[in-house]
């Protein structure tokens, strides 16, 4: 009598699983710290490189473009590699990109360095979440995915204020050097604690590309691109809203970012719980919550006592990330790596769409607080896309059932 060999999830002890998730989350913390570092150190970078603040904005955009380009390209190129090897390579690549940012002598090289640093961002998160799900017992995938994303949320709460302070006290280059050290520490922890998985299903780039062309994959990415835009719309223009509408000083901004980070952590935990309980039905719950919160934002922005809890609530909208990431695992088939990485390209699309729409409204003469209403409209758009995705899926199931009966 033969017995089935235990899976990697069954072989791991709770302690070993925790250490792996901690390593993956540390990588997320490094990425989140790097992504937001230039925002907090805009003036220091401007003076250090002798460039204008608009050009520092271009550095931020270069990183985002690197994420959008690198997520599908590196996931496609690495589809045939073992996930452990791919994680080590991506985080090593991230360490190099941020070291280059720390050493960049001028604007041109810094622009290139930030683009290069952004390339492994999406692919790392995609592969890390697949690994987190693979090492977790059934029914706990959502919580595992949310723990990887937790590193990103803690970066907003802790990493960004820390690097801003260090950059002000020492040099803006310290921030990117610190990220490089964190990336190397992630490589060491992954190499130490993540065991090779003999049951991992290997694929090829072309098989991933063919499997990627599925309606439900594209629908999930569309929901993220549109439904997430509202959070970025409000967050981008949070400073002018607080100064011009709420009436607080600019020195409040680090506190406001920290408050947002608290909400992001709550959202990650809630997102994991919702996924495990409701699966894809968690998406409309988060999107409806987003509509309510964003509609309240312009009203709450008139006073400090009311805007603080609403900023926390806006941060909780990040729960959608775990929901959509898990959905992609369910519908991507053999395109697991490519779909998971593309989810972060979708979020960066939302990061471009939200501020653009909010900027149009403000440019038309409206108050910065109107970004709440603009964001609510995008959340409604995401909710409509979810409804279309469910309808298409049901029609597909009905067609298959008819063919089987016929």
mmCIF file of C-alpha atoms in Angstrom:
data_model
loop_
_atom_site.group_PDB
_atom_site.id
_atom_site.type_symbol
_atom_site.label_atom_id
_atom_site.label_comp_id
_atom_site.label_asym_id
_atom_site.label_seq_id
_atom_site.Cartn_x
_atom_site.Cartn_y
_atom_site.Cartn_z
ATOM 1 C CA UNK A 1 0.000 0.000 0.000
ATOM 2 C CA UNK A 2 1.413 3.396 -1.046
ATOM 3 C CA UNK A 3 0.735 6.642 0.709
ATOM 4 C CA UNK A 4 0.630 10.097 -0.807
ATOM 5 C CA UNK A 5 3.720 12.184 -0.015
ATOM 6 C CA UNK A 6 2.995 15.200 2.186
ATOM 7 C CA UNK A 7 2.919 18.603 0.514
ATOM 8 C CA UNK A 8 5.277 21.424 1.476
ATOM 9 C CA UNK A 9 2.493 23.047 3.509
ATOM 10 C CA UNK A 10 2.037 19.805 5.456
ATOM 11 C CA UNK A 11 5.771 19.357 6.048
ATOM 12 C CA UNK A 12 6.303 22.821 7.492
ATOM 13 C CA UNK A 13 5.889 23.511 11.185
ATOM 14 C CA UNK A 14 3.988 26.664 12.254
ATOM 15 C CA UNK A 15 7.318 28.250 13.242
ATOM 16 C CA UNK A 16 8.888 27.523 9.850
ATOM 17 C CA UNK A 17 5.826 28.898 8.072
ATOM 18 C CA UNK A 18 5.960 32.051 10.183
ATOM 19 C CA UNK A 19 9.635 32.611 9.378
ATOM 20 C CA UNK A 20 9.001 32.243 5.641
ATOM 21 C CA UNK A 21 6.094 34.682 5.757
ATOM 22 C CA UNK A 22 8.260 37.073 7.788
ATOM 23 C CA UNK A 23 10.978 36.908 5.127
ATOM 24 C CA UNK A 24 8.468 37.557 2.337
ATOM 25 C CA UNK A 25 6.917 40.411 4.322
ATOM 26 C CA UNK A 26 10.360 41.942 4.908
ATOM 27 C CA UNK A 27 10.766 42.105 1.138
ATOM 28 C CA UNK A 28 7.414 43.880 0.948
ATOM 29 C CA UNK A 29 8.570 46.326 3.622
ATOM 30 C CA UNK A 30 11.730 47.089 1.632
ATOM 31 C CA UNK A 31 9.719 47.680 -1.543
ATOM 32 C CA UNK A 32 7.154 49.872 0.187
ATOM 33 C CA UNK A 33 9.873 51.935 1.875
ATOM 34 C CA UNK A 34 11.648 52.526 -1.432
ATOM 35 C CA UNK A 35 8.446 53.311 -3.334
ATOM 36 C CA UNK A 36 7.418 56.122 -0.972
ATOM 37 C CA UNK A 37 10.900 57.386 -0.024
ATOM 38 C CA UNK A 38 11.129 59.982 -2.789
ATOM 39 C CA UNK A 39 7.768 61.478 -1.765
ATOM 40 C CA UNK A 40 8.934 62.137 1.786
ATOM 41 C CA UNK A 41 12.373 63.380 0.687
ATOM 42 C CA UNK A 42 11.329 65.476 -2.293
ATOM 43 C CA UNK A 43 13.015 68.674 -1.049
ATOM 44 C CA UNK A 44 16.212 66.902 0.032
ATOM 45 C CA UNK A 45 16.566 65.097 -3.326
ATOM 46 C CA UNK A 46 15.824 68.332 -5.168
ATOM 47 C CA UNK A 47 18.630 70.166 -3.334
ATOM 48 C CA UNK A 48 21.017 67.203 -3.426
ATOM 49 C CA UNK A 49 20.829 66.680 -7.181
ATOM 50 C CA UNK A 50 20.306 70.340 -8.045
ATOM 51 C CA UNK A 51 16.970 69.706 -9.780
ATOM 52 C CA UNK A 52 13.437 71.062 -9.468
ATOM 53 C CA UNK A 53 10.630 69.427 -7.533
ATOM 54 C CA UNK A 54 8.889 68.577 -10.826
ATOM 55 C CA UNK A 55 11.922 66.538 -11.831
ATOM 56 C CA UNK A 56 11.765 64.680 -8.508
ATOM 57 C CA UNK A 57 8.186 63.900 -9.502
ATOM 58 C CA UNK A 58 9.607 62.408 -12.704
ATOM 59 C CA UNK A 59 11.781 60.124 -10.567
ATOM 60 C CA UNK A 60 8.643 58.881 -8.809
ATOM 61 C CA UNK A 61 6.962 58.332 -12.173
ATOM 62 C CA UNK A 62 10.020 56.467 -13.482
ATOM 63 C CA UNK A 63 9.705 53.989 -10.625
ATOM 64 C CA UNK A 64 5.988 53.485 -11.330
ATOM 65 C CA UNK A 65 6.674 52.938 -15.034
ATOM 66 C CA UNK A 66 9.316 50.384 -14.051
ATOM 67 C CA UNK A 67 6.683 48.511 -12.029
ATOM 68 C CA UNK A 68 4.177 48.478 -14.900
ATOM 69 C CA UNK A 69 6.816 47.321 -17.408
ATOM 70 C CA UNK A 70 8.691 44.917 -15.159
ATOM 71 C CA UNK A 71 5.730 43.082 -13.623
ATOM 72 C CA UNK A 72 4.623 41.196 -16.756
ATOM 73 C CA UNK A 73 8.025 41.124 -18.478
ATOM 74 C CA UNK A 74 10.014 39.636 -15.588
ATOM 75 C CA UNK A 75 7.160 37.293 -14.652
ATOM 76 C CA UNK A 76 7.070 36.053 -18.254
ATOM 77 C CA UNK A 77 10.846 35.694 -18.433
ATOM 78 C CA UNK A 78 10.984 33.883 -15.091
ATOM 79 C CA UNK A 79 8.021 31.581 -15.644
ATOM 80 C CA UNK A 80 10.204 28.523 -16.131
ATOM 81 C CA UNK A 81 12.242 29.047 -12.956
ATOM 82 C CA UNK A 82 11.601 27.595 -9.512
ATOM 83 C CA UNK A 83 9.806 30.200 -7.374
ATOM 84 C CA UNK A 84 12.479 30.124 -4.675
ATOM 85 C CA UNK A 85 15.182 30.914 -7.237
ATOM 86 C CA UNK A 86 13.025 33.598 -8.805
ATOM 87 C CA UNK A 87 12.425 35.298 -5.450
ATOM 88 C CA UNK A 88 16.149 35.345 -4.672
ATOM 89 C CA UNK A 89 16.945 36.813 -8.069
ATOM 90 C CA UNK A 90 14.234 39.472 -7.948
ATOM 91 C CA UNK A 91 15.134 40.709 -4.475
ATOM 92 C CA UNK A 92 18.852 40.680 -5.361
ATOM 93 C CA UNK A 93 17.951 42.767 -8.411
ATOM 94 C CA UNK A 94 16.008 45.133 -6.130
ATOM 95 C CA UNK A 95 19.040 45.558 -3.863
ATOM 96 C CA UNK A 96 21.183 46.550 -6.862
ATOM 97 C CA UNK A 97 18.578 49.020 -8.175
ATOM 98 C CA UNK A 98 18.327 50.811 -4.847
ATOM 99 C CA UNK A 99 22.090 50.841 -4.323
ATOM 100 C CA UNK A 100 22.364 52.498 -7.729
ATOM 101 C CA UNK A 101 19.761 55.042 -6.571
ATOM 102 C CA UNK A 102 21.801 55.794 -3.464
ATOM 103 C CA UNK A 103 24.967 56.343 -5.520
ATOM 104 C CA UNK A 104 23.434 58.184 -8.511
ATOM 105 C CA UNK A 105 25.567 61.289 -9.224
ATOM 106 C CA UNK A 106 23.026 63.224 -11.312
ATOM 107 C CA UNK A 107 19.430 63.435 -12.480
ATOM 108 C CA UNK A 108 19.825 61.245 -15.564
ATOM 109 C CA UNK A 109 21.441 58.331 -13.759
ATOM 110 C CA UNK A 110 18.956 58.662 -10.893
ATOM 111 C CA UNK A 111 16.065 58.521 -13.378
ATOM 112 C CA UNK A 112 17.466 55.316 -14.848
ATOM 113 C CA UNK A 113 18.191 53.861 -11.397
ATOM 114 C CA UNK A 114 14.615 54.457 -10.218
ATOM 115 C CA UNK A 115 13.215 52.827 -13.360
ATOM 116 C CA UNK A 116 15.471 49.800 -12.839
ATOM 117 C CA UNK A 117 14.545 49.610 -9.144
ATOM 118 C CA UNK A 118 10.855 49.481 -10.066
ATOM 119 C CA UNK A 119 11.216 46.559 -12.486
ATOM 120 C CA UNK A 120 11.190 43.665 -9.930
ATOM 121 C CA UNK A 121 8.482 45.230 -7.706
ATOM 122 C CA UNK A 122 5.398 43.557 -9.176
ATOM 123 C CA UNK A 123 7.036 40.241 -10.035
ATOM 124 C CA UNK A 124 8.358 39.883 -6.476
ATOM 125 C CA UNK A 125 4.961 40.449 -4.909
ATOM 126 C CA UNK A 126 3.323 38.106 -7.400
ATOM 127 C CA UNK A 127 5.725 35.238 -6.749
ATOM 128 C CA UNK A 128 5.848 35.903 -2.983
ATOM 129 C CA UNK A 129 2.080 35.614 -2.720
ATOM 130 C CA UNK A 130 2.050 32.370 -4.708
ATOM 131 C CA UNK A 131 4.639 30.982 -2.298
ATOM 132 C CA UNK A 132 2.648 32.238 0.715
ATOM 133 C CA UNK A 133 -0.441 30.451 -0.562
ATOM 134 C CA UNK A 134 1.502 27.256 -1.340
ATOM 135 C CA UNK A 135 2.939 26.950 2.176
ATOM 136 C CA UNK A 136 -0.392 27.617 3.906
ATOM 137 C CA UNK A 137 -3.052 25.071 4.927
ATOM 138 C CA UNK A 138 -6.364 25.035 3.013
ATOM 139 C CA UNK A 139 -8.655 27.880 4.013
ATOM 140 C CA UNK A 140 -5.801 30.162 5.086
ATOM 141 C CA UNK A 141 -4.548 31.441 1.736
ATOM 142 C CA UNK A 142 -6.134 34.863 2.151
ATOM 143 C CA UNK A 143 -4.472 35.428 5.518
ATOM 144 C CA UNK A 144 -1.108 34.329 4.131
ATOM 145 C CA UNK A 145 -1.374 36.699 1.158
ATOM 146 C CA UNK A 146 -2.381 39.564 3.457
ATOM 147 C CA UNK A 147 0.689 38.928 5.632
ATOM 148 C CA UNK A 148 2.963 39.459 2.619
ATOM 149 C CA UNK A 149 1.138 42.712 1.849
ATOM 150 C CA UNK A 150 1.418 43.682 5.512
ATOM 151 C CA UNK A 151 5.063 44.577 4.912
ATOM 152 C CA UNK A 152 3.922 47.195 2.396
ATOM 153 C CA UNK A 153 1.457 48.691 4.890
ATOM 154 C CA UNK A 154 4.031 48.786 7.708
ATOM 155 C CA UNK A 155 6.364 50.590 5.305
ATOM 156 C CA UNK A 156 3.811 53.400 5.054
ATOM 157 C CA UNK A 157 3.413 53.510 8.826
ATOM 158 C CA UNK A 158 7.072 53.075 9.857
ATOM 159 C CA UNK A 159 9.431 52.864 6.884
ATOM 160 C CA UNK A 160 8.472 56.126 5.194
ATOM 161 C CA UNK A 161 8.656 58.321 8.344
ATOM 162 C CA UNK A 162 11.940 56.615 9.316
ATOM 163 C CA UNK A 163 13.639 57.149 5.955
ATOM 164 C CA UNK A 164 12.317 60.723 5.826
ATOM 165 C CA UNK A 165 13.869 61.435 9.231
ATOM 166 C CA UNK A 166 17.153 59.720 8.332
ATOM 167 C CA UNK A 167 17.269 61.567 5.030
ATOM 168 C CA UNK A 168 16.776 64.888 6.795
ATOM 169 C CA UNK A 169 19.380 64.126 9.482
ATOM 170 C CA UNK A 170 22.048 62.509 7.277
ATOM 171 C CA UNK A 171 21.415 62.392 3.529
ATOM 172 C CA UNK A 172 18.594 61.396 1.218
ATOM 173 C CA UNK A 173 20.942 58.710 -0.128
ATOM 174 C CA UNK A 174 20.730 56.962 3.266
ATOM 175 C CA UNK A 175 17.109 56.013 2.561
ATOM 176 C CA UNK A 176 17.905 54.040 -0.589
ATOM 177 C CA UNK A 177 21.025 52.510 0.947
ATOM 178 C CA UNK A 178 18.883 51.260 3.845
ATOM 179 C CA UNK A 179 16.416 49.706 1.390
ATOM 180 C CA UNK A 180 19.293 47.908 -0.308
ATOM 181 C CA UNK A 181 20.365 46.451 3.057
ATOM 182 C CA UNK A 182 16.781 45.322 3.748
ATOM 183 C CA UNK A 183 16.643 43.652 0.336
ATOM 184 C CA UNK A 184 19.866 41.739 1.027
ATOM 185 C CA UNK A 185 18.473 40.663 4.418
ATOM 186 C CA UNK A 186 15.374 39.368 2.608
ATOM 187 C CA UNK A 187 17.565 37.338 0.244
ATOM 188 C CA UNK A 188 19.393 35.805 3.217
ATOM 189 C CA UNK A 189 16.159 34.898 5.029
ATOM 190 C CA UNK A 190 14.517 33.371 1.945
ATOM 191 C CA UNK A 191 17.643 31.331 1.202
ATOM 192 C CA UNK A 192 17.728 30.143 4.820
ATOM 193 C CA UNK A 193 14.089 29.318 5.532
ATOM 194 C CA UNK A 194 12.271 28.632 2.237
ATOM 195 C CA UNK A 195 12.814 24.985 1.315
ATOM 196 C CA UNK A 196 12.657 23.774 -2.304
ATOM 197 C CA UNK A 197 9.167 22.492 -3.139
ATOM 198 C CA UNK A 198 9.341 19.176 -5.044
ATOM 199 C CA UNK A 199 5.598 19.414 -5.789
ATOM 200 C CA UNK A 200 5.809 22.826 -7.441
ATOM 201 C CA UNK A 201 4.249 22.767 -10.895
ATOM 202 C CA UNK A 202 6.754 23.997 -13.469
ATOM 203 C CA UNK A 203 5.584 25.860 -16.533
ATOM 204 C CA UNK A 204 7.059 27.771 -19.458
ATOM 205 C CA UNK A 205 6.784 31.387 -20.608
ATOM 206 C CA UNK A 206 4.656 30.528 -23.656
ATOM 207 C CA UNK A 207 2.289 28.308 -21.646
ATOM 208 C CA UNK A 208 1.865 31.136 -19.122
ATOM 209 C CA UNK A 209 1.210 33.626 -21.916
ATOM 210 C CA UNK A 210 -1.443 31.401 -23.528
ATOM 211 C CA UNK A 211 -3.159 30.731 -20.187
ATOM 212 C CA UNK A 212 -3.013 34.436 -19.310
ATOM 213 C CA UNK A 213 -5.440 35.271 -22.095
ATOM 214 C CA UNK A 214 -8.551 34.462 -20.050
ATOM 215 C CA UNK A 215 -11.545 36.712 -19.588
ATOM 216 C CA UNK A 216 -11.651 36.340 -15.795
ATOM 217 C CA UNK A 217 -7.959 37.217 -15.478
ATOM 218 C CA UNK A 218 -8.478 40.442 -17.391
ATOM 219 C CA UNK A 219 -11.655 41.211 -15.452
ATOM 220 C CA UNK A 220 -9.818 40.893 -12.120
ATOM 221 C CA UNK A 221 -7.053 43.198 -13.373
ATOM 222 C CA UNK A 222 -9.641 45.705 -14.613
ATOM 223 C CA UNK A 223 -11.378 45.729 -11.219
ATOM 224 C CA UNK A 224 -8.049 46.564 -9.566
ATOM 225 C CA UNK A 225 -7.144 49.248 -12.129
ATOM 226 C CA UNK A 226 -10.452 51.087 -11.691
ATOM 227 C CA UNK A 227 -11.718 50.124 -8.229
ATOM 228 C CA UNK A 228 -8.431 50.961 -6.487
ATOM 229 C CA UNK A 229 -8.048 54.365 -8.171
ATOM 230 C CA UNK A 230 -10.155 56.140 -5.535
ATOM 231 C CA UNK A 231 -7.736 55.406 -2.720
ATOM 232 C CA UNK A 232 -4.807 56.832 -4.693
ATOM 233 C CA UNK A 233 -6.916 59.811 -5.765
ATOM 234 C CA UNK A 234 -7.541 60.869 -2.162
ATOM 235 C CA UNK A 235 -4.078 59.949 -0.845
ATOM 236 C CA UNK A 236 -2.223 61.879 -3.555
ATOM 237 C CA UNK A 237 -4.042 65.131 -2.754
ATOM 238 C CA UNK A 238 -4.235 64.584 0.990
ATOM 239 C CA UNK A 239 -1.759 67.399 1.753
ATOM 240 C CA UNK A 240 -3.639 70.198 -0.067
ATOM 241 C CA UNK A 241 -6.913 68.892 1.354
ATOM 242 C CA UNK A 242 -5.630 69.036 4.933
ATOM 243 C CA UNK A 243 -3.995 72.452 4.508
ATOM 244 C CA UNK A 244 -6.652 74.222 2.405
ATOM 245 C CA UNK A 245 -9.846 72.564 3.636
ATOM 246 C CA UNK A 246 -9.159 71.191 7.120
ATOM 247 C CA UNK A 247 -6.919 74.130 7.974
ATOM 248 C CA UNK A 248 -3.938 72.356 9.543
ATOM 249 C CA UNK A 249 -0.229 73.039 9.050
ATOM 250 C CA UNK A 250 1.961 71.142 6.578
ATOM 251 C CA UNK A 251 3.825 69.648 9.540
ATOM 252 C CA UNK A 252 0.762 67.449 10.040
ATOM 253 C CA UNK A 253 1.549 65.414 6.923
ATOM 254 C CA UNK A 254 3.835 62.773 8.543
ATOM 255 C CA UNK A 255 1.086 62.187 11.108
ATOM 256 C CA UNK A 256 -1.537 61.928 8.362
ATOM 257 C CA UNK A 257 0.577 59.394 6.446
ATOM 258 C CA UNK A 258 0.994 57.368 9.631
ATOM 259 C CA UNK A 259 -2.761 57.444 10.229
ATOM 260 C CA UNK A 260 -3.303 56.220 6.680
ATOM 261 C CA UNK A 261 -0.780 53.440 7.355
ATOM 262 C CA UNK A 262 -2.793 52.287 10.378
ATOM 263 C CA UNK A 263 -5.810 51.950 8.114
ATOM 264 C CA UNK A 264 -3.758 50.046 5.531
ATOM 265 C CA UNK A 265 -2.699 47.495 8.159
ATOM 266 C CA UNK A 266 -6.313 47.044 9.282
ATOM 267 C CA UNK A 267 -7.332 46.642 5.645
ATOM 268 C CA UNK A 268 -4.740 43.941 5.020
ATOM 269 C CA UNK A 269 -5.884 41.894 7.994
ATOM 270 C CA UNK A 270 -9.553 42.377 7.095
ATOM 271 C CA UNK A 271 -8.867 41.526 3.447
ATOM 272 C CA UNK A 272 -7.306 38.183 4.341
ATOM 273 C CA UNK A 273 -10.235 37.315 6.612
ATOM 274 C CA UNK A 274 -12.801 38.324 3.980
ATOM 275 C CA UNK A 275 -11.112 36.243 1.272
ATOM 276 C CA UNK A 276 -11.045 33.103 3.388
ATOM 277 C CA UNK A 277 -14.707 33.561 4.309
ATOM 278 C CA UNK A 278 -16.308 34.907 1.115
ATOM 279 C CA UNK A 279 -13.770 34.284 -1.710
ATOM 280 C CA UNK A 280 -14.530 36.536 -4.726
ATOM 281 C CA UNK A 281 -17.724 37.784 -3.056
ATOM 282 C CA UNK A 282 -15.428 39.776 -0.768
ATOM 283 C CA UNK A 283 -14.714 42.195 -3.642
ATOM 284 C CA UNK A 284 -18.130 43.914 -3.668
ATOM 285 C CA UNK A 285 -18.023 44.168 0.133
ATOM 286 C CA UNK A 286 -14.743 46.101 -0.028
ATOM 287 C CA UNK A 287 -15.891 48.204 -2.997
ATOM 288 C CA UNK A 288 -19.201 49.156 -1.352
ATOM 289 C CA UNK A 289 -17.289 50.105 1.789
ATOM 290 C CA UNK A 290 -14.978 52.196 -0.400
ATOM 291 C CA UNK A 291 -17.907 54.065 -1.947
ATOM 292 C CA UNK A 292 -19.281 54.946 1.497
ATOM 293 C CA UNK A 293 -15.909 56.049 2.878
ATOM 294 C CA UNK A 294 -15.014 58.155 -0.153
ATOM 295 C CA UNK A 295 -18.404 59.859 -0.197
ATOM 296 C CA UNK A 296 -17.885 60.815 3.452
ATOM 297 C CA UNK A 297 -14.374 62.174 2.896
ATOM 298 C CA UNK A 298 -15.335 65.634 1.519
ATOM 299 C CA UNK A 299 -17.755 66.148 4.414
ATOM 300 C CA UNK A 300 -15.268 64.953 7.032
ATOM 301 C CA UNK A 301 -12.430 67.091 5.626
ATOM 302 C CA UNK A 302 -13.850 70.240 7.233
ATOM 303 C CA UNK A 303 -12.630 69.347 10.737
ATOM 304 C CA UNK A 304 -9.684 67.493 12.274
ATOM 305 C CA UNK A 305 -11.849 65.364 14.586
ATOM 306 C CA UNK A 306 -13.826 63.983 11.642
ATOM 307 C CA UNK A 307 -11.102 63.698 8.992
ATOM 308 C CA UNK A 308 -8.766 61.535 11.115
ATOM 309 C CA UNK A 309 -11.059 58.458 11.321
ATOM 310 C CA UNK A 310 -11.968 58.842 7.651
ATOM 311 C CA UNK A 311 -8.282 58.834 6.647
ATOM 312 C CA UNK A 312 -7.951 55.559 8.570
ATOM 313 C CA UNK A 313 -11.004 54.251 6.705
ATOM 314 C CA UNK A 314 -9.516 55.257 3.320
ATOM 315 C CA UNK A 315 -6.429 53.226 4.218
ATOM 316 C CA UNK A 316 -8.580 50.134 4.840
ATOM 317 C CA UNK A 317 -9.528 50.127 1.160
ATOM 318 C CA UNK A 318 -6.240 48.262 0.656
ATOM 319 C CA UNK A 319 -8.189 45.108 1.594
ATOM 320 C CA UNK A 320 -9.034 44.835 -2.111
ATOM 321 C CA UNK A 321 -5.433 43.820 -2.880
ATOM 322 C CA UNK A 322 -5.640 40.475 -1.061
ATOM 323 C CA UNK A 323 -9.081 39.796 -2.548
ATOM 324 C CA UNK A 324 -7.978 40.290 -6.150
ATOM 325 C CA UNK A 325 -4.623 38.559 -5.672
ATOM 326 C CA UNK A 326 -6.382 35.436 -4.420
ATOM 327 C CA UNK A 327 -8.948 35.654 -7.210
ATOM 328 C CA UNK A 328 -6.157 35.643 -9.789
ATOM 329 C CA UNK A 329 -4.710 32.491 -8.233
ATOM 330 C CA UNK A 330 -8.084 30.806 -8.760
ATOM 331 C CA UNK A 331 -8.679 31.835 -12.384
ATOM 332 C CA UNK A 332 -5.191 32.116 -13.901
ATOM 333 C CA UNK A 333 -4.632 28.383 -14.486
ATOM 334 C CA UNK A 334 -1.064 27.890 -15.730
ATOM 335 C CA UNK A 335 -0.461 31.664 -15.806
ATOM 336 C CA UNK A 336 -0.056 31.919 -12.039
ATOM 337 C CA UNK A 337 3.198 33.910 -11.970
ATOM 338 C CA UNK A 338 2.286 36.250 -14.825
ATOM 339 C CA UNK A 339 -1.212 36.977 -13.482
ATOM 340 C CA UNK A 340 -0.059 37.503 -9.892
ATOM 341 C CA UNK A 341 2.660 39.931 -10.967
ATOM 342 C CA UNK A 342 0.324 41.775 -13.342
ATOM 343 C CA UNK A 343 -1.951 42.536 -10.403
ATOM 344 C CA UNK A 344 0.629 45.054 -9.190
ATOM 345 C CA UNK A 345 0.854 46.567 -12.645
ATOM 346 C CA UNK A 346 -2.918 47.029 -12.379
ATOM 347 C CA UNK A 347 -2.556 48.756 -9.016
ATOM 348 C CA UNK A 348 0.045 51.117 -10.460
ATOM 349 C CA UNK A 349 -2.376 51.836 -13.296
ATOM 350 C CA UNK A 350 -4.864 52.816 -10.581
ATOM 351 C CA UNK A 351 -2.086 54.920 -9.019
ATOM 352 C CA UNK A 352 -1.894 56.840 -12.293
ATOM 353 C CA UNK A 353 -5.636 56.976 -13.021
ATOM 354 C CA UNK A 354 -6.778 58.224 -9.594
ATOM 355 C CA UNK A 355 -4.434 61.240 -9.319
ATOM 356 C CA UNK A 356 -5.088 62.143 -12.972
ATOM 357 C CA UNK A 357 -8.866 62.236 -12.464
ATOM 358 C CA UNK A 358 -8.500 64.067 -9.155
ATOM 359 C CA UNK A 359 -6.149 66.575 -10.746
ATOM 360 C CA UNK A 360 -8.665 67.271 -13.511
ATOM 361 C CA UNK A 361 -11.358 68.034 -10.923
ATOM 362 C CA UNK A 362 -9.077 70.317 -8.893
ATOM 363 C CA UNK A 363 -7.845 72.001 -12.074
ATOM 364 C CA UNK A 364 -11.461 72.770 -12.954
ATOM 365 C CA UNK A 365 -11.693 74.877 -9.808
ATOM 366 C CA UNK A 366 -13.127 72.418 -7.290
ATOM 367 C CA UNK A 367 -11.877 71.991 -3.715
ATOM 368 C CA UNK A 368 -9.153 69.341 -3.161
ATOM 369 C CA UNK A 369 -11.683 67.468 -1.000
ATOM 370 C CA UNK A 370 -13.680 66.700 -4.161
ATOM 371 C CA UNK A 371 -11.218 63.838 -4.712
ATOM 372 C CA UNK A 372 -13.496 61.836 -2.402
ATOM 373 C CA UNK A 373 -16.395 62.079 -4.845
ATOM 374 C CA UNK A 374 -14.131 61.346 -7.808
ATOM 375 C CA UNK A 375 -12.747 58.309 -5.995
ATOM 376 C CA UNK A 376 -16.250 57.100 -5.115
ATOM 377 C CA UNK A 377 -17.102 57.132 -8.824
ATOM 378 C CA UNK A 378 -14.126 54.888 -9.616
ATOM 379 C CA UNK A 379 -15.143 52.512 -6.803
ATOM 380 C CA UNK A 380 -18.610 52.291 -8.364
ATOM 381 C CA UNK A 381 -16.881 51.529 -11.664
ATOM 382 C CA UNK A 382 -14.963 48.690 -9.997
ATOM 383 C CA UNK A 383 -18.210 47.377 -8.517
ATOM 384 C CA UNK A 384 -19.829 47.348 -11.971
ATOM 385 C CA UNK A 385 -16.848 45.458 -13.388
ATOM 386 C CA UNK A 386 -17.226 42.880 -10.600
ATOM 387 C CA UNK A 387 -20.872 42.418 -11.566
ATOM 388 C CA UNK A 388 -19.905 41.897 -15.218
ATOM 389 C CA UNK A 389 -17.227 39.369 -14.203
ATOM 390 C CA UNK A 390 -19.744 37.344 -12.170
ATOM 391 C CA UNK A 391 -22.318 37.475 -14.992
ATOM 392 C CA UNK A 392 -19.777 36.311 -17.586
ATOM 393 C CA UNK A 393 -18.629 33.493 -15.289
ATOM 394 C CA UNK A 394 -22.197 32.289 -14.737
ATOM 395 C CA UNK A 395 -22.915 32.361 -18.461
ATOM 396 C CA UNK A 396 -19.793 30.322 -19.090
ATOM 397 C CA UNK A 397 -20.834 27.730 -16.527
ATOM 398 C CA UNK A 398 -24.332 27.556 -18.036
ATOM 399 C CA UNK A 399 -22.905 27.020 -21.505
ATOM 400 C CA UNK A 400 -20.660 24.216 -20.273
ATOM 401 C CA UNK A 401 -23.599 22.574 -18.486
ATOM 402 C CA UNK A 402 -25.730 22.725 -21.665
ATOM 403 C CA UNK A 403 -22.946 21.176 -23.715
ATOM 404 C CA UNK A 404 -22.539 18.361 -21.230
ATOM 405 C CA UNK A 405 -26.284 17.662 -21.227
ATOM 406 C CA UNK A 406 -26.429 17.794 -25.010
#
